[in-house]
Tab-separated table of C-alpha atoms in Angstrom:
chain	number	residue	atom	x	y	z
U	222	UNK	CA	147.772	22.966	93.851
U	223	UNK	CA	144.026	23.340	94.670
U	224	UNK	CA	144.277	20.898	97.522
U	225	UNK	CA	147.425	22.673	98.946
U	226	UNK	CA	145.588	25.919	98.578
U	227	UNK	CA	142.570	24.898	100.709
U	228	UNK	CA	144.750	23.695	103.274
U	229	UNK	CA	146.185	26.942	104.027
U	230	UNK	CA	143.454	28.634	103.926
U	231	UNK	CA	142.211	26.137	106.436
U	232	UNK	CA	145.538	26.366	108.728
U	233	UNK	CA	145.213	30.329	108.530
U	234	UNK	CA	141.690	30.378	109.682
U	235	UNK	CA	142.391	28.167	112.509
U	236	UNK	CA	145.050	30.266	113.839
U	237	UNK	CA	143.012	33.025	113.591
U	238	UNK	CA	140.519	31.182	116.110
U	239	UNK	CA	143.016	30.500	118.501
U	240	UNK	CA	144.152	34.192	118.705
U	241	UNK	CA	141.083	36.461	117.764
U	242	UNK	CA	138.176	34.441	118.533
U	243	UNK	CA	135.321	36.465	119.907
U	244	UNK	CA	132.088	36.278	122.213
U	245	UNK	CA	133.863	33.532	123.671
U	246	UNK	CA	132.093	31.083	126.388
U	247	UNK	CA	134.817	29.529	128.509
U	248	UNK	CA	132.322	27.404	129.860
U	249	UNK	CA	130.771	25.759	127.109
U	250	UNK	CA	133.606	24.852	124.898
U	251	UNK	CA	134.879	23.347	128.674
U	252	UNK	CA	131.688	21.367	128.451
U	253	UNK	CA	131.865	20.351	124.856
U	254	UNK	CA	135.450	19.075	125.939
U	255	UNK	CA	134.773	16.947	128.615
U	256	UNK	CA	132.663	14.898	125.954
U	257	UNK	CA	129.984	13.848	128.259
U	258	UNK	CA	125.975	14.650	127.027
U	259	UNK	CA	124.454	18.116	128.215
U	260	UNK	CA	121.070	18.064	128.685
U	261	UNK	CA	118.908	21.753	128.648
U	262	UNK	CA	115.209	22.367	129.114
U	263	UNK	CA	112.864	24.248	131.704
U	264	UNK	CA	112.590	20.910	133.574
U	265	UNK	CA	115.116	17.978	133.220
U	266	UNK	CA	113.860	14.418	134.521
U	267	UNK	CA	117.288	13.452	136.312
U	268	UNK	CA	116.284	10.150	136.822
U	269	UNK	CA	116.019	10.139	132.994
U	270	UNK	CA	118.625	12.461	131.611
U	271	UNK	CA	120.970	10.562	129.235
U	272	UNK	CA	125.082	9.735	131.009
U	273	UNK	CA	127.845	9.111	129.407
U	274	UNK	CA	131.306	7.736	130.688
U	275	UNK	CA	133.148	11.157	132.865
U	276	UNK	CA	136.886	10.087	132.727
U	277	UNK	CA	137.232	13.123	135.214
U	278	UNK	CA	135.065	11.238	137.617
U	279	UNK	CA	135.856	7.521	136.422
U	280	UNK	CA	131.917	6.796	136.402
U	281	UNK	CA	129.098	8.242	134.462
U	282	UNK	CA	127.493	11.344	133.827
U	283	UNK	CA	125.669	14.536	132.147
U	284	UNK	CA	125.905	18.659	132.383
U	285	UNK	CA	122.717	19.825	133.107
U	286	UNK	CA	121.436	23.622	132.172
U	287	UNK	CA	117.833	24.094	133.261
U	288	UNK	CA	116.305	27.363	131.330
U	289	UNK	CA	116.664	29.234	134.549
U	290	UNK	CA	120.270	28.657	135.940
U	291	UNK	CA	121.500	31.874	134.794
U	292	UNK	CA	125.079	32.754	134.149
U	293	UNK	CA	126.846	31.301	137.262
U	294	UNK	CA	125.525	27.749	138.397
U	295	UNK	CA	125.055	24.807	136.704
U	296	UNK	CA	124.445	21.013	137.404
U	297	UNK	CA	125.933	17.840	136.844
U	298	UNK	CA	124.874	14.450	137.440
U	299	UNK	CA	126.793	11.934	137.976
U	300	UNK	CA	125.752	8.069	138.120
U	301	UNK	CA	128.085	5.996	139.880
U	302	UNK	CA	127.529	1.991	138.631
U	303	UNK	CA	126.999	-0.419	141.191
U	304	UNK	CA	129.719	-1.733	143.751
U	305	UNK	CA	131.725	1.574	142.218
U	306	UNK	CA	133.449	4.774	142.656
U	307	UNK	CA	134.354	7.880	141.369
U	308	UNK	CA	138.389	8.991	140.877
U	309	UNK	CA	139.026	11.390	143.894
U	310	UNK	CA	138.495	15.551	142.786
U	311	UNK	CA	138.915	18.908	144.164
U	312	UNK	CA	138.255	22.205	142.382
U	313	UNK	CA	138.029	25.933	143.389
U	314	UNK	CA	134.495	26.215	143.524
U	315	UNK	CA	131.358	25.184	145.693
U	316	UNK	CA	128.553	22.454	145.148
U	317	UNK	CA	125.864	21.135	146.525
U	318	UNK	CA	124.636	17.753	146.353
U	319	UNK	CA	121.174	16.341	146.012
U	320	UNK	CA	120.677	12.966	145.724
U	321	UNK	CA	118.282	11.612	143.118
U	322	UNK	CA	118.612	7.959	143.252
U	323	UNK	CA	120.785	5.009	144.854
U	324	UNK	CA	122.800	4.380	147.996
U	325	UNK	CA	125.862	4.838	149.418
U	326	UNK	CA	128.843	7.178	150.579
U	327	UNK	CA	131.261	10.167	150.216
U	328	UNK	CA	134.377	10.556	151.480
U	329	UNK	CA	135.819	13.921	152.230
U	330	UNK	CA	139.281	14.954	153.081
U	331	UNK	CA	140.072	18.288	154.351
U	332	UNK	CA	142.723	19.424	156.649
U	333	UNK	CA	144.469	16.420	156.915
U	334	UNK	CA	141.319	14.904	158.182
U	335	UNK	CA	138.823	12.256	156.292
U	336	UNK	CA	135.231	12.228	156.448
U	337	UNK	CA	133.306	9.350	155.662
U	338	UNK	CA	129.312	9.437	155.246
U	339	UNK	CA	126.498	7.715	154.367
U	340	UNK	CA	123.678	8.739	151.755
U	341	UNK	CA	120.495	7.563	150.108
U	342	UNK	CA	117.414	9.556	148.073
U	343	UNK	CA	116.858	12.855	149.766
U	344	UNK	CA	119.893	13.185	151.402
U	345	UNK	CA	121.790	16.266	150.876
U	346	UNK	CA	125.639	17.625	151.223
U	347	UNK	CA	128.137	20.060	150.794
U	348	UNK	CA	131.578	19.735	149.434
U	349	UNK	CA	133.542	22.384	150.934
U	350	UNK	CA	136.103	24.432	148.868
U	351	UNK	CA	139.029	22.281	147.547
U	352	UNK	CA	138.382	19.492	149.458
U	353	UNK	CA	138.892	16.096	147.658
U	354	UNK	CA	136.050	13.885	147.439
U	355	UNK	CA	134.933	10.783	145.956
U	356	UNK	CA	131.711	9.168	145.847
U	357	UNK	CA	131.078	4.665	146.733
U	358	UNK	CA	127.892	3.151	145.106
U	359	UNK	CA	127.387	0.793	148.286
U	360	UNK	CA	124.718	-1.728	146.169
U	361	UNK	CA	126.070	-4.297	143.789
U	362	UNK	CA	122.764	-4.392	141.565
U	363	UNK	CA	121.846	-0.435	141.362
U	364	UNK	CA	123.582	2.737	140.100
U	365	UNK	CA	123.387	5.593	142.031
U	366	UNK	CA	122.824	9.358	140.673
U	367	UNK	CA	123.622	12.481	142.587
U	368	UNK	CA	122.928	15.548	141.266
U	369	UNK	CA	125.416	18.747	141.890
U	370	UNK	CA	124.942	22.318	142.142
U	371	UNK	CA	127.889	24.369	141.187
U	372	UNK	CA	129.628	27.483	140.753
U	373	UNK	CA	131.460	26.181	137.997
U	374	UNK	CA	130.379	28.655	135.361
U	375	UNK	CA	131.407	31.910	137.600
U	376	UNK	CA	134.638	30.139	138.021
U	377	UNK	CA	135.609	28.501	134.517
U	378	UNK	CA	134.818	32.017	132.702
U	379	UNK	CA	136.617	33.749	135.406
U	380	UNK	CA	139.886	31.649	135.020
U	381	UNK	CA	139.209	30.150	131.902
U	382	UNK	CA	141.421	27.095	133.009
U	383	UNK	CA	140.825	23.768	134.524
U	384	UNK	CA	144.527	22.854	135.142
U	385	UNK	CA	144.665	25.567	138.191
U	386	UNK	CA	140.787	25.194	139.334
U	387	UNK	CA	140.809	21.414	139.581
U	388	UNK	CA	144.515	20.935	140.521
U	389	UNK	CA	145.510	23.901	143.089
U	390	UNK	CA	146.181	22.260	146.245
U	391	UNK	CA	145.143	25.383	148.608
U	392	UNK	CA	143.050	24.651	151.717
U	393	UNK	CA	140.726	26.668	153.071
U	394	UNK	CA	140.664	25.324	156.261
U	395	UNK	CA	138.006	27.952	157.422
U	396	UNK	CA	135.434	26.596	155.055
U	397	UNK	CA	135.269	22.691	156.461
U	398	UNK	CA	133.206	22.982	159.969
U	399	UNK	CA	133.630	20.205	162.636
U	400	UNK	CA	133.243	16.522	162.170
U	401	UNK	CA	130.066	16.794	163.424
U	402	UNK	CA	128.770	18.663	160.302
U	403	UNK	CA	129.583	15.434	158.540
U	404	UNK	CA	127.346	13.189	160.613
U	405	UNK	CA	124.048	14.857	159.824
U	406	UNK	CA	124.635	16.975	162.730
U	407	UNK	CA	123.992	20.745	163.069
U	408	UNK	CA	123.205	23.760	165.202
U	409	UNK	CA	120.529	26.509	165.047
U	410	UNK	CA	121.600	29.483	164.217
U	411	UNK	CA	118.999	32.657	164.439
U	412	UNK	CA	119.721	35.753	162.869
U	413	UNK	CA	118.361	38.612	165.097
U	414	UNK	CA	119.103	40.963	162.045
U	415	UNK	CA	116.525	39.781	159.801
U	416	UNK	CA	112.411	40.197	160.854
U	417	UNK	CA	111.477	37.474	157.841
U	418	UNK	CA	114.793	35.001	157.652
U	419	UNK	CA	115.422	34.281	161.531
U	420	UNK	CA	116.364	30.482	161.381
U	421	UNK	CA	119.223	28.640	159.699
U	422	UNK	CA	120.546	25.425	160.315
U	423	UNK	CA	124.084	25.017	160.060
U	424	UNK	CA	125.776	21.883	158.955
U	425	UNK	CA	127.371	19.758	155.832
U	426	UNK	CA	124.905	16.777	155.930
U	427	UNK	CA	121.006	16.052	155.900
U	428	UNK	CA	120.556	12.197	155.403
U	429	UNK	CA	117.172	12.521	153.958
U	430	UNK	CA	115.481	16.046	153.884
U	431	UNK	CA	112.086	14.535	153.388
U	432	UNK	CA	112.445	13.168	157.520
U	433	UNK	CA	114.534	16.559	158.320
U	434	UNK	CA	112.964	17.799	161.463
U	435	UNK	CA	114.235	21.326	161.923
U	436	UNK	CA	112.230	22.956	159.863
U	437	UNK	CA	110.099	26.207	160.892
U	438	UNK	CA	107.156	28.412	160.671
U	439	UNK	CA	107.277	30.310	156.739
U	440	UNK	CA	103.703	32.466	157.540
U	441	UNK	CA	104.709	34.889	154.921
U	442	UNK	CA	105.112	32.698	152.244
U	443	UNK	CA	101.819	30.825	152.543
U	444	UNK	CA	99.197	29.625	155.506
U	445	UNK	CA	101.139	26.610	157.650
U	446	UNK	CA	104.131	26.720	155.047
U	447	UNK	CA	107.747	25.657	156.841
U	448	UNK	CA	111.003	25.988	155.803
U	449	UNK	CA	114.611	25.826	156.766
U	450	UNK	CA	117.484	28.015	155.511
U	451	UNK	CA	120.934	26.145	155.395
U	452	UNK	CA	124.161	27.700	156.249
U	453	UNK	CA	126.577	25.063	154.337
U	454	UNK	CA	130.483	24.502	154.204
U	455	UNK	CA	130.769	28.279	155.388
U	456	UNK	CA	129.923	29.075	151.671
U	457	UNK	CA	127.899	31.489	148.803
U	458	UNK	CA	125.966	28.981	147.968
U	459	UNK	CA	122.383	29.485	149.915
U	460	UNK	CA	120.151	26.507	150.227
U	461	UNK	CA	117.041	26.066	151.875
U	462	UNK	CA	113.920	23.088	152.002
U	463	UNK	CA	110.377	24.299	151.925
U	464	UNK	CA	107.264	22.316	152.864
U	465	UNK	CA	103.854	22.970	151.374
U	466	UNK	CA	100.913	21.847	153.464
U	467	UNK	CA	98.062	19.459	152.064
U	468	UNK	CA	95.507	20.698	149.672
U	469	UNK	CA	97.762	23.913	150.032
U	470	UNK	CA	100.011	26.161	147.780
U	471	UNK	CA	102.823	28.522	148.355
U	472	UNK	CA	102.074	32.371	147.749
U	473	UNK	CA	103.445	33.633	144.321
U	474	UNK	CA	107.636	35.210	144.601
U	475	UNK	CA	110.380	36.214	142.120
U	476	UNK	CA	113.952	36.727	142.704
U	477	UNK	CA	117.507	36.554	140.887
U	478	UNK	CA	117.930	33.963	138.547
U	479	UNK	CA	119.580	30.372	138.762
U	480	UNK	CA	118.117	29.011	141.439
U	481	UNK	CA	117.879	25.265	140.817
U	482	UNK	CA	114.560	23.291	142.682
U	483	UNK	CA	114.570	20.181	143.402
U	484	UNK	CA	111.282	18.468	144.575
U	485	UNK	CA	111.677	16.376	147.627
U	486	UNK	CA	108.243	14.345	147.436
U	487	UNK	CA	104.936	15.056	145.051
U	488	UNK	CA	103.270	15.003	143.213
U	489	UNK	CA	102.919	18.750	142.668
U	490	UNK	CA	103.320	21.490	140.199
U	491	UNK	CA	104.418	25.082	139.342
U	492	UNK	CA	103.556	27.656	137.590
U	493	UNK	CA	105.288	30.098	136.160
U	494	UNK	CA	105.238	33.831	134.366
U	495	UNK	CA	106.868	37.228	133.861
U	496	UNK	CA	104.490	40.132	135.151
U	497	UNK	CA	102.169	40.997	132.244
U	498	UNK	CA	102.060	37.893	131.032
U	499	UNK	CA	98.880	36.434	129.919
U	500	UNK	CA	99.736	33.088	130.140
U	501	UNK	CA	101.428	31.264	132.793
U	502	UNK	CA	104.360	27.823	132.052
U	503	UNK	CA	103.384	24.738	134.011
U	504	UNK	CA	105.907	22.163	135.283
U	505	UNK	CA	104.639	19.315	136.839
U	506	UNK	CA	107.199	17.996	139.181
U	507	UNK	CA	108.126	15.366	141.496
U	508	UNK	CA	111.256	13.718	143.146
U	509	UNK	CA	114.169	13.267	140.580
U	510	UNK	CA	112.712	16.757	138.677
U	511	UNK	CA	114.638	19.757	138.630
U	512	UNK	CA	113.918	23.237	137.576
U	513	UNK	CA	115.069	26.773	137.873
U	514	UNK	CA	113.025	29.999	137.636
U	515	UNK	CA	114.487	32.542	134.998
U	516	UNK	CA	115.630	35.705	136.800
U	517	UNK	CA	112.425	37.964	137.760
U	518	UNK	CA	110.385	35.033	136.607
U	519	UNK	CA	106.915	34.672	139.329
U	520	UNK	CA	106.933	31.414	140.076
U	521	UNK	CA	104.270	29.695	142.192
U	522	UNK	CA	103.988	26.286	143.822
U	523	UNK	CA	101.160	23.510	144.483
U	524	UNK	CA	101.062	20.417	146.476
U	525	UNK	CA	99.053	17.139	144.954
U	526	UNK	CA	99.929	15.098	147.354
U	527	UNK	CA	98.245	13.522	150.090
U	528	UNK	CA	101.369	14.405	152.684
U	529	UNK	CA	102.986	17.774	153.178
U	530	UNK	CA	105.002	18.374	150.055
U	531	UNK	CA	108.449	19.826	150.498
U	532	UNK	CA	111.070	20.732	147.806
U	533	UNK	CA	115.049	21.318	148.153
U	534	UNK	CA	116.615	25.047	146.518
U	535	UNK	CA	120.011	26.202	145.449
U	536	UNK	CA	121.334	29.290	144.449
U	537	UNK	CA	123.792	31.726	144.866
U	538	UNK	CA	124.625	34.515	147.358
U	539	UNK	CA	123.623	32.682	151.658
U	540	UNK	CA	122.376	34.931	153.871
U	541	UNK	CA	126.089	35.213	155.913
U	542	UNK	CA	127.869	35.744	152.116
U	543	UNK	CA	124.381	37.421	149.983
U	544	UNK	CA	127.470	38.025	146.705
U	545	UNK	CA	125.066	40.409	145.239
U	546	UNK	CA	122.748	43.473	146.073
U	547	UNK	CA	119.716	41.409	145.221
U	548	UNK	CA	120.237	38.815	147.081
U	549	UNK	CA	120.963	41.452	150.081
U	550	UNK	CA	117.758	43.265	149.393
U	551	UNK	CA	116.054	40.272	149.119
U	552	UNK	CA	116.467	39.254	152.694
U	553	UNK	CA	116.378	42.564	153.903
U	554	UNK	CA	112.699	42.524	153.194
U	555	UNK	CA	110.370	43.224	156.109
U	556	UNK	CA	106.747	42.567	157.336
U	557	UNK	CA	106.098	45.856	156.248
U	558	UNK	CA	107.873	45.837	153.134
U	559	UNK	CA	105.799	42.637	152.014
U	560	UNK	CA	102.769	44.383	151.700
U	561	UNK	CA	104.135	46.251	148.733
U	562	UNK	CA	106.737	43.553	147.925
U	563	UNK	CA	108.295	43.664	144.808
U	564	UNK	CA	109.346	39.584	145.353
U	565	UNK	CA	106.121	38.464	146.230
U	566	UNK	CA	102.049	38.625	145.025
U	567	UNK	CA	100.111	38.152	148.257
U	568	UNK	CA	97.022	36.318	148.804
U	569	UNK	CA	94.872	39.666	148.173
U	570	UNK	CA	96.302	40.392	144.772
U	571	UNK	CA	96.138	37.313	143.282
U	572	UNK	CA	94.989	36.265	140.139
U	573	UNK	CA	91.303	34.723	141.437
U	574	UNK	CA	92.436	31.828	138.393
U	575	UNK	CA	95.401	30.375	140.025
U	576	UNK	CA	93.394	29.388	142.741
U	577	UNK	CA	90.129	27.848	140.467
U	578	UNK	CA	93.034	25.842	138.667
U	579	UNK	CA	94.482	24.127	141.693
U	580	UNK	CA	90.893	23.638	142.797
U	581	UNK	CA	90.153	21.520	139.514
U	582	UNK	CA	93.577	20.030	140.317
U	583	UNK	CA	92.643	18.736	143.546
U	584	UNK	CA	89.510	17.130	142.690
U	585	UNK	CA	90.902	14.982	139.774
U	586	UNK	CA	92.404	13.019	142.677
U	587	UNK	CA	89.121	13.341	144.620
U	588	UNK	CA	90.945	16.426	146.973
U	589	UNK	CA	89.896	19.260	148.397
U	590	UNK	CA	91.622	22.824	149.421
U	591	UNK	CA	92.151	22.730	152.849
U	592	UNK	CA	91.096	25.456	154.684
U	593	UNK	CA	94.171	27.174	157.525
């Protein structure tokens, strides 16, 4: 009778789960489903990071939450084995691929067209909207990890089911670009609208960002910094790549959360801190690190190397789709408006420590500041 008894009790509160549950997170008990490891922390080591077998991708792989991504991105990795592939997928949202490890290809079809490229460490790609995809290990002795930015969290809490996000079979032809796009082509695009973000580059392929030679003058954002801002897949998500010059460090910025970093070449490291703090987080990064500023977090970054250090960014809202007032205010800012920025702590108003700390840095390695 006892036993019985429990049992009931155990049915009713069950049912009561399934119809009155609360606070609910769409996205996590999606991730706790898919039975694959999620890995969280300010920094993740992706070339590190525990996998486990992804039936939805037939190969390997982890969900990653850096402290920072905020409520709408996320990351997965996915390690494809050697002389492998994934199972062919499509889904309603965007990503962005960063490669961490490996070598070999994607294939893309879109508009009853397929796309077939190449890829190795540093190269990056978009997977436009609802296109299928499927990623080839192309070694027989080495597994290959890419690492994906997506809008999967936005989406999945939105909808709330995977049926309909991964299996509608809408095309949205407008998002795909030409074939080119796919061949680690592009064009320069310059925004005459914008006095600070002038120069994109638009395209669905780099084949290794650390070579990528489009990359322009960034004065604002430190002496002899580059960068390059991506317009990809005709999408939300912005990305750009950043280069920090020798013995030199970016100037100090803040912005909307979930932007996810991912260092090209180092060594190098960041600091980071919410105004008023009196201590500052370090992450020491280099290739196969990730990290993502909280939102309104200064963060602040420092090259160690003995080459021009760049570093690869995600987020959401591009400068053709911002998706939010802060991102629109933030590249509405000015030459004028930087002066008093609320994004950014120029050189003037720095903490004089920042700078004595890279200093030391630098002469560990036997290094010196260069002077721009």
């Amino acid at each position: 009778m006892s036993t019985t008894s429990t049992n009931e009790a155990v049915h009713t509160h069950d049912h009561e789960d399934d119809d009155l549950r609360f606070a609910v997170d769409p996205y996590r008990d999606w991730v706790e489903g898919e039975g694959v490891p999620l890995a969280e922390g300010f920094a993740v080591n992706l070339m590190e990071t525990p996998v486990a077998r992804w039936e939805r991708f037939g190969a390997n792989g982890s969900v990653v939450n850096v402290a920072g991504r905020g409520d709408h991105l996320d990351m997965w990795l996915i390690e494809v084995p050697p002389a492998s592939n994934t199972t062919p997928v499509h889904h309603l949202f965007e990503t962005v691929v960063y490669v961490i490890s490996g070598h070999g290809s994607t294939v893309i079809e879109a508009g009853g067209r397929t796309h077939s490229f190449e890829w190795g460490p540093h190269s990056m790609f978009a997977i436009p909207m609802n296109a299928t995809y499927r990623y080839f290990n192309g070694t027989g002795d080495e597994p290959a990890r890419l690492a994906m930015t997506t809008q999967f969290p936005l989406v999945m809490n939105i909808f709330r089911n995977d049926d309909f996000i991964f299996g509608t079979g809408y095309e949205f032809t407008e998002r795909y670009g030409s074939d080119e796009s796919f061949q680690g082509k592009g064009r320069m695009v310059h925004d005459k609208t914008s006095d600070l973000y002038k120069d994109f580059w638009e395209t669905n392929f780099v084949p290794d960002l650390s070579e990528f030679s489009e990359l322009t003058p960034l004065e604002w954002r430190g002496k002899k910094s580059k960068s390059i801002l991506f317009l990809l897949a005709n999408g939300a998500l912005h990305a750009h790549c950043s280069e920090i010059p020798v013995g030199r460090y970016k100037l100090a910025h803040r912005h909307v959360g979930g932007t996810h970093i991912y260092p090209v070449n180092g060594p190098g490291y960041s600091l980071l801190w919410y105004e008023g703090d009196k201590e500052r987080i370090r992450v020491d990064w280099d290739h196969g690190w990730s990290y993502s500023p909280p939102d309104n977090m200064y963060h602040q970054h420092f090259n160690l190397a003995g080459i021009p250090s760049r570093y690869f960014a995600v987020k959401l809202g591009s400068r053709r789709y911002p998706f939010s007032s802060r991102m629109r205010a933030q590249f509405e800012e000015t030459p004028t408006s930087l002066k008093n920025s609320r994004y950014q702590i120029n050189a003037e108003q720095e903490d004089p420590a920042i700078k004595e700390l890279y200093i030391e840095e630098l002469a560990k390695r036997g290094m010196t500041m260069t002077a721009v």
